[in-house]
Structure formats: C-alpha cells, structure tokens
Amino acid sequence: MSNLRTLVFFATPAHDCSYLPDREATTMFVDPRANIDKKLYSQLTALGFRRSGSHYYRPHCESCSACVPVRLRVEHFTPDRNQRRILKKNADLKCQLVPATFSERYYGLYAHYIEERHRDGDMYPPSREQFTSFLVEGATDSWFLEMSLDGELVGLAAIDLLDDGLSAIYTVFAPELEHRSLGTFAVLWQIEEARRREVPHLYLGYWIKECRKMNYKTRFRPIEALRDGHWRELHTD
C-alpha cells in the first residue's frame, strides 16, 4: 500500500490555463500506478490535491498561485438569508446518497447540463466515457447525491467521503431549474451531511479570486484556504 513517503509525482508540460485567459498552467499528478486508499486520499486532500476519476492532482505553476484550495469548517457555518431561502425553496426535493455508478439516467442529466451550460469548456461535448472516467472510475468511498422532484432526477452531486470530511467533486442539475440554485443547495446538503457524520470539513476544491464562476465558494463562511502549507481562514472583503 502506498503512503505519502513512497508516492511518486509527475508534472505535466505547460498548457493553456482552463480558468484564466492568456496564462499557462502546470499540473502535478500522483503516479497513477500508486495504490490510493481512503486514508492516503484524505491526507492528499488535506495537502490541496483533488480527485478526477483515477487521477489525483494539484496545480503546480511556477509563477502563479491563483488556485487556492478551500474548505469549510462545518461546525461554525450558519446559512445566510439567501442560503436559507434556497433551503426553503428546495424543501420539496427528495435527496438520497447512492453509490457512484454509471446509469443512463445519470448520464442524461450530465449531458444535458454540459450541453446547456458548458459549451465553451473542456468537458464539451459530453460522452459516456467522459462521465465514467471523471465521476465513476477511481472511486474509493464515493457517492452520488440524487436530487429528485416528483420522481424525476433534477440534480446529481458527486461526493467523496474522507477521514476528516466530505469532498465535493462535481454537481450537475437540470438547467431549466436554474432558479432553484441547485448547486448551492447541494453544498448546503453536504454541510449538513458532514455534521451528521460528525466530520469537520467540506472540501470545495480550488478558488480563484479572478474567476467569477468560483465566487459562490466564498459565500460559505467561515471558509479556510491552504497557503504555504497551512489552513487559515480566508478573508475576501
């Protein structure tokens, strides 16, 4: 079994940054041959790594530190007025955790979401292979949060369970229900799930100050950022 001392890491050549225009990025990957169990995955996440399918990675850019790992301390979180409104608006949803597997129902929602909201991104066009390699392969203790309305699947959030919390991997939802703010609702649900499991953190991936699509993460407070190897409260005001 691999551990932090025996892991081998590889860095990619410089490539176009997916988030900031006119910038290049370098990504560090854990050797894909390593055997990553839940304990090691939890340790890597606390060091700022993320999982995408079977790959564990973190930004490794020589002249840029814009990508900041962030996590929420769930015990100190109190929803603000807008978040309480979102919870109330979605009180009619049926939510349940199920093992992360492929199904045509899940893929149909995923494809609809990517086609309507991310035609300009790296994930377009969607495919079944892409869905599987991103959200199903490499799963250790991985689950899907099904959000259903009147028996119809309207949202799907991929979640990994860690030793010290939950990791929010990705969320898709029916674009026509944008007014329900299902992305925010999924985070609020995961906060409560972390509390129920009595684990302290919800990892939210990377935050980039200059990227408007990531602004929603700082609306969950108090949020912590990993800088210089230490997690500290992030102040954005």
Coordinates of C-alpha atoms in Angstrom, one line a residue:
M1 CA 0.0 0.0 0.0
S2 CA 1.3 3.4 -0.9
N3 CA 1.9 6.2 1.6
L4 CA 3.0 9.9 1.4
R5 CA 6.7 9.0 1.7
T6 CA 6.6 6.5 -1.1
L7 CA 4.5 8.4 -3.6
V8 CA 6.0 9.5 -6.9
F9 CA 4.7 12.7 -8.6
F10 CA 4.8 13.8 -12.2
A11 CA 4.4 17.3 -13.6
T12 CA 2.7 18.0 -16.9
P13 CA 4.3 20.3 -19.6
A14 CA 2.9 23.8 -19.5
H15 CA -0.6 24.0 -21.1
D16 CA -3.3 26.6 -21.5
C17 CA -5.0 27.5 -18.2
S18 CA -8.6 26.4 -18.0
Y19 CA -9.6 29.3 -15.8
L20 CA -7.6 32.4 -16.6
P21 CA -7.1 33.7 -20.1
D22 CA -3.6 34.2 -21.6
R23 CA -2.0 32.1 -18.9
E24 CA -0.2 28.8 -18.9
A25 CA -0.6 26.1 -16.2
T26 CA 1.3 23.1 -14.9
T27 CA -0.4 20.3 -13.1
M28 CA 1.2 17.8 -10.6
F29 CA -0.2 14.3 -10.7
V30 CA 0.3 11.4 -8.3
D31 CA 1.7 8.4 -10.1
P32 CA -1.4 6.6 -11.5
R33 CA 0.2 3.2 -10.6
A34 CA 0.0 4.1 -6.8
N35 CA -2.5 2.3 -4.7
I36 CA -4.5 5.1 -3.1
D37 CA -6.7 4.1 -0.2
K38 CA -9.1 6.3 1.8
K39 CA -6.5 7.3 4.4
L40 CA -4.0 8.4 1.8
Y41 CA -6.6 10.1 -0.3
S42 CA -7.7 12.0 2.9
Q43 CA -4.1 13.1 3.5
L44 CA -3.6 14.2 -0.1
T45 CA -6.8 16.2 0.1
A46 CA -5.6 18.0 3.2
L47 CA -2.5 18.9 1.2
G48 CA -4.5 20.5 -1.5
F49 CA -4.9 17.6 -4.0
R50 CA -8.2 16.8 -5.8
R51 CA -9.5 13.7 -7.5
S52 CA -10.7 13.4 -11.1
G53 CA -11.6 9.8 -11.8
S54 CA -8.4 7.8 -11.1
H55 CA -6.2 10.8 -11.1
Y56 CA -5.1 12.8 -8.1
Y57 CA -3.7 16.2 -8.9
R58 CA -3.0 19.8 -7.8
P59 CA -1.8 22.9 -9.6
H60 CA 2.0 23.3 -9.8
C61 CA 2.5 26.5 -11.7
E62 CA 5.9 28.1 -11.3
S63 CA 4.9 31.8 -11.5
C64 CA 1.2 31.7 -10.4
S65 CA -0.5 30.8 -7.2
A66 CA -4.1 31.8 -8.2
C67 CA -5.6 28.4 -7.5
V68 CA -6.2 28.2 -3.8
P69 CA -7.5 25.0 -2.1
V70 CA -10.5 25.9 0.2
R71 CA -12.6 24.0 2.7
L72 CA -15.4 24.8 5.1
R73 CA -15.4 24.2 8.8
V74 CA -19.0 22.9 9.0
E75 CA -19.5 23.3 12.8
H76 CA -19.1 27.1 12.5
F77 CA -21.3 27.5 9.4
T78 CA -24.6 29.4 9.7
P79 CA -26.6 29.9 6.4
D80 CA -27.2 33.5 5.4
R81 CA -30.5 34.8 4.4
N82 CA -30.2 33.8 0.7
Q83 CA -29.0 30.3 1.6
R84 CA -31.9 29.9 4.0
R85 CA -34.2 30.9 1.1
I86 CA -32.6 28.3 -1.1
L87 CA -33.1 25.6 1.5
K88 CA -36.8 26.6 1.8
K89 CA -37.3 26.7 -1.9
N90 CA -35.9 23.1 -2.3
A91 CA -37.7 21.6 0.7
D92 CA -39.8 19.6 -1.7
L93 CA -36.8 17.7 -3.1
K94 CA -36.1 14.1 -2.3
C95 CA -32.4 13.6 -1.6
Q96 CA -30.6 10.3 -1.1
L97 CA -27.0 9.1 -1.3
V98 CA -26.3 6.2 -3.7
P99 CA -23.1 4.5 -4.8
A100 CA -21.3 6.3 -7.6
T101 CA -22.0 4.2 -10.7
F102 CA -22.9 4.7 -14.3
S103 CA -26.5 4.8 -15.4
E104 CA -28.2 6.3 -18.5
R105 CA -30.4 8.4 -16.2
Y106 CA -27.3 10.0 -14.6
Y107 CA -25.6 10.4 -17.9
G108 CA -28.7 12.0 -19.5
L109 CA -28.8 14.7 -16.8
Y110 CA -25.0 15.2 -17.0
A111 CA -25.0 15.6 -20.8
H112 CA -27.9 18.0 -20.7
Y113 CA -26.1 20.1 -18.2
I114 CA -22.8 20.2 -20.1
E115 CA -24.5 21.0 -23.4
E116 CA -26.6 23.8 -22.0
R117 CA -24.1 25.4 -19.6
H118 CA -20.5 24.5 -20.6
R119 CA -20.3 24.5 -24.4
D120 CA -17.2 26.7 -24.1
G121 CA -15.4 24.4 -21.6
D122 CA -13.1 21.4 -21.7
M123 CA -15.9 19.0 -21.0
Y124 CA -17.8 19.7 -24.2
P125 CA -19.0 17.7 -25.9
P126 CA -20.1 15.2 -23.2
S127 CA -19.7 11.5 -23.7
R128 CA -20.4 8.4 -21.6
E129 CA -16.7 7.6 -21.5
Q130 CA -16.1 11.1 -20.1
F131 CA -18.8 10.7 -17.5
T132 CA -17.4 7.4 -16.3
S133 CA -13.7 8.4 -16.3
F134 CA -14.5 11.6 -14.4
L135 CA -17.1 10.6 -11.9
V136 CA -17.1 6.8 -11.5
E137 CA -13.6 5.4 -12.1
G138 CA -11.1 5.6 -9.2
A139 CA -13.9 5.8 -6.6
T140 CA -12.8 4.9 -3.1
D141 CA -15.7 5.8 -0.9
S142 CA -17.6 7.7 -3.5
W143 CA -21.3 8.5 -3.7
F144 CA -23.9 10.4 -5.8
L145 CA -26.4 12.7 -4.1
E146 CA -29.6 12.2 -6.1
M147 CA -31.9 15.2 -6.0
S148 CA -35.4 14.3 -7.3
L149 CA -38.6 16.3 -7.8
D150 CA -41.9 14.4 -8.2
G151 CA -39.9 11.3 -9.0
E152 CA -37.7 12.9 -11.7
L153 CA -34.0 13.3 -11.3
V154 CA -33.1 17.0 -11.4
G155 CA -29.7 17.1 -9.7
L156 CA -26.7 14.9 -9.1
A157 CA -23.7 15.7 -6.9
A158 CA -20.6 13.5 -6.8
I159 CA -19.2 13.3 -3.2
D160 CA -16.2 11.5 -1.7
L161 CA -16.2 10.6 1.9
L162 CA -12.9 11.2 3.7
D163 CA -11.5 10.6 7.1
D164 CA -11.9 14.2 8.1
G165 CA -14.8 15.3 6.0
L166 CA -16.5 15.3 2.6
S167 CA -15.1 16.3 -0.7
A168 CA -17.5 18.0 -3.2
I169 CA -16.4 16.7 -6.6
Y170 CA -18.9 18.0 -9.1
T171 CA -22.6 18.9 -9.3
V172 CA -24.9 18.9 -12.3
F173 CA -28.6 19.9 -12.5
A174 CA -31.4 20.4 -14.9
P175 CA -30.6 23.8 -16.5
E176 CA -34.3 24.8 -16.7
L177 CA -34.4 24.7 -12.9
E178 CA -31.6 27.3 -12.5
H179 CA -34.0 29.4 -10.3
R180 CA -33.7 26.8 -7.6
S181 CA -29.9 27.3 -7.2
L182 CA -29.4 23.5 -7.0
G183 CA -25.6 23.9 -7.0
T184 CA -25.8 26.0 -3.8
F185 CA -28.4 23.6 -2.4
A186 CA -26.1 20.6 -3.0
V187 CA -23.3 22.3 -0.9
L188 CA -25.7 23.1 1.9
W189 CA -26.9 19.5 1.9
Q190 CA -23.3 18.3 2.1
I191 CA -22.6 20.6 5.0
E192 CA -25.5 19.0 6.9
E193 CA -24.3 15.5 5.9
A194 CA -20.8 16.3 7.3
R195 CA -22.4 17.4 10.5
R196 CA -24.5 14.3 10.7
R197 CA -21.4 12.1 10.2
E198 CA -19.5 14.3 12.8
V199 CA -16.6 15.1 10.5
P200 CA -15.2 18.7 10.5
H201 CA -14.6 19.7 6.9
L202 CA -16.3 20.0 3.5
Y203 CA -13.6 20.4 0.8
L204 CA -14.7 22.6 -2.1
G205 CA -11.8 22.3 -4.4
Y206 CA -10.0 25.4 -5.7
W207 CA -10.9 29.0 -5.5
I208 CA -9.5 31.6 -7.9
K209 CA -10.2 35.3 -7.0
E210 CA -10.2 36.4 -10.6
C211 CA -12.6 33.6 -11.7
R212 CA -16.3 34.7 -11.4
K213 CA -17.5 31.1 -11.6
M214 CA -15.9 30.4 -8.3
N215 CA -17.2 33.3 -6.4
Y216 CA -20.0 31.2 -4.9
K217 CA -17.5 29.3 -2.7
T218 CA -16.7 32.3 -0.6
R219 CA -20.4 32.7 0.3
F220 CA -20.0 29.8 2.6
R221 CA -18.3 31.0 5.8
P222 CA -16.1 30.6 7.6
I223 CA -14.0 29.2 4.8
E224 CA -10.4 28.2 5.1
A225 CA -7.6 28.4 2.4
L226 CA -4.4 26.4 2.2
R227 CA -1.5 28.7 1.8
D228 CA 2.2 28.0 2.5
G229 CA 1.2 24.6 3.8
H230 CA -1.2 25.9 6.5
W231 CA -5.0 26.1 6.5
R232 CA -6.2 29.6 7.6
E233 CA -9.4 31.5 7.4
L234 CA -9.9 33.2 4.1
H235 CA -10.9 36.9 4.1
T236 CA -12.2 38.2 0.8
D237 CA -13.7 41.5 1.8

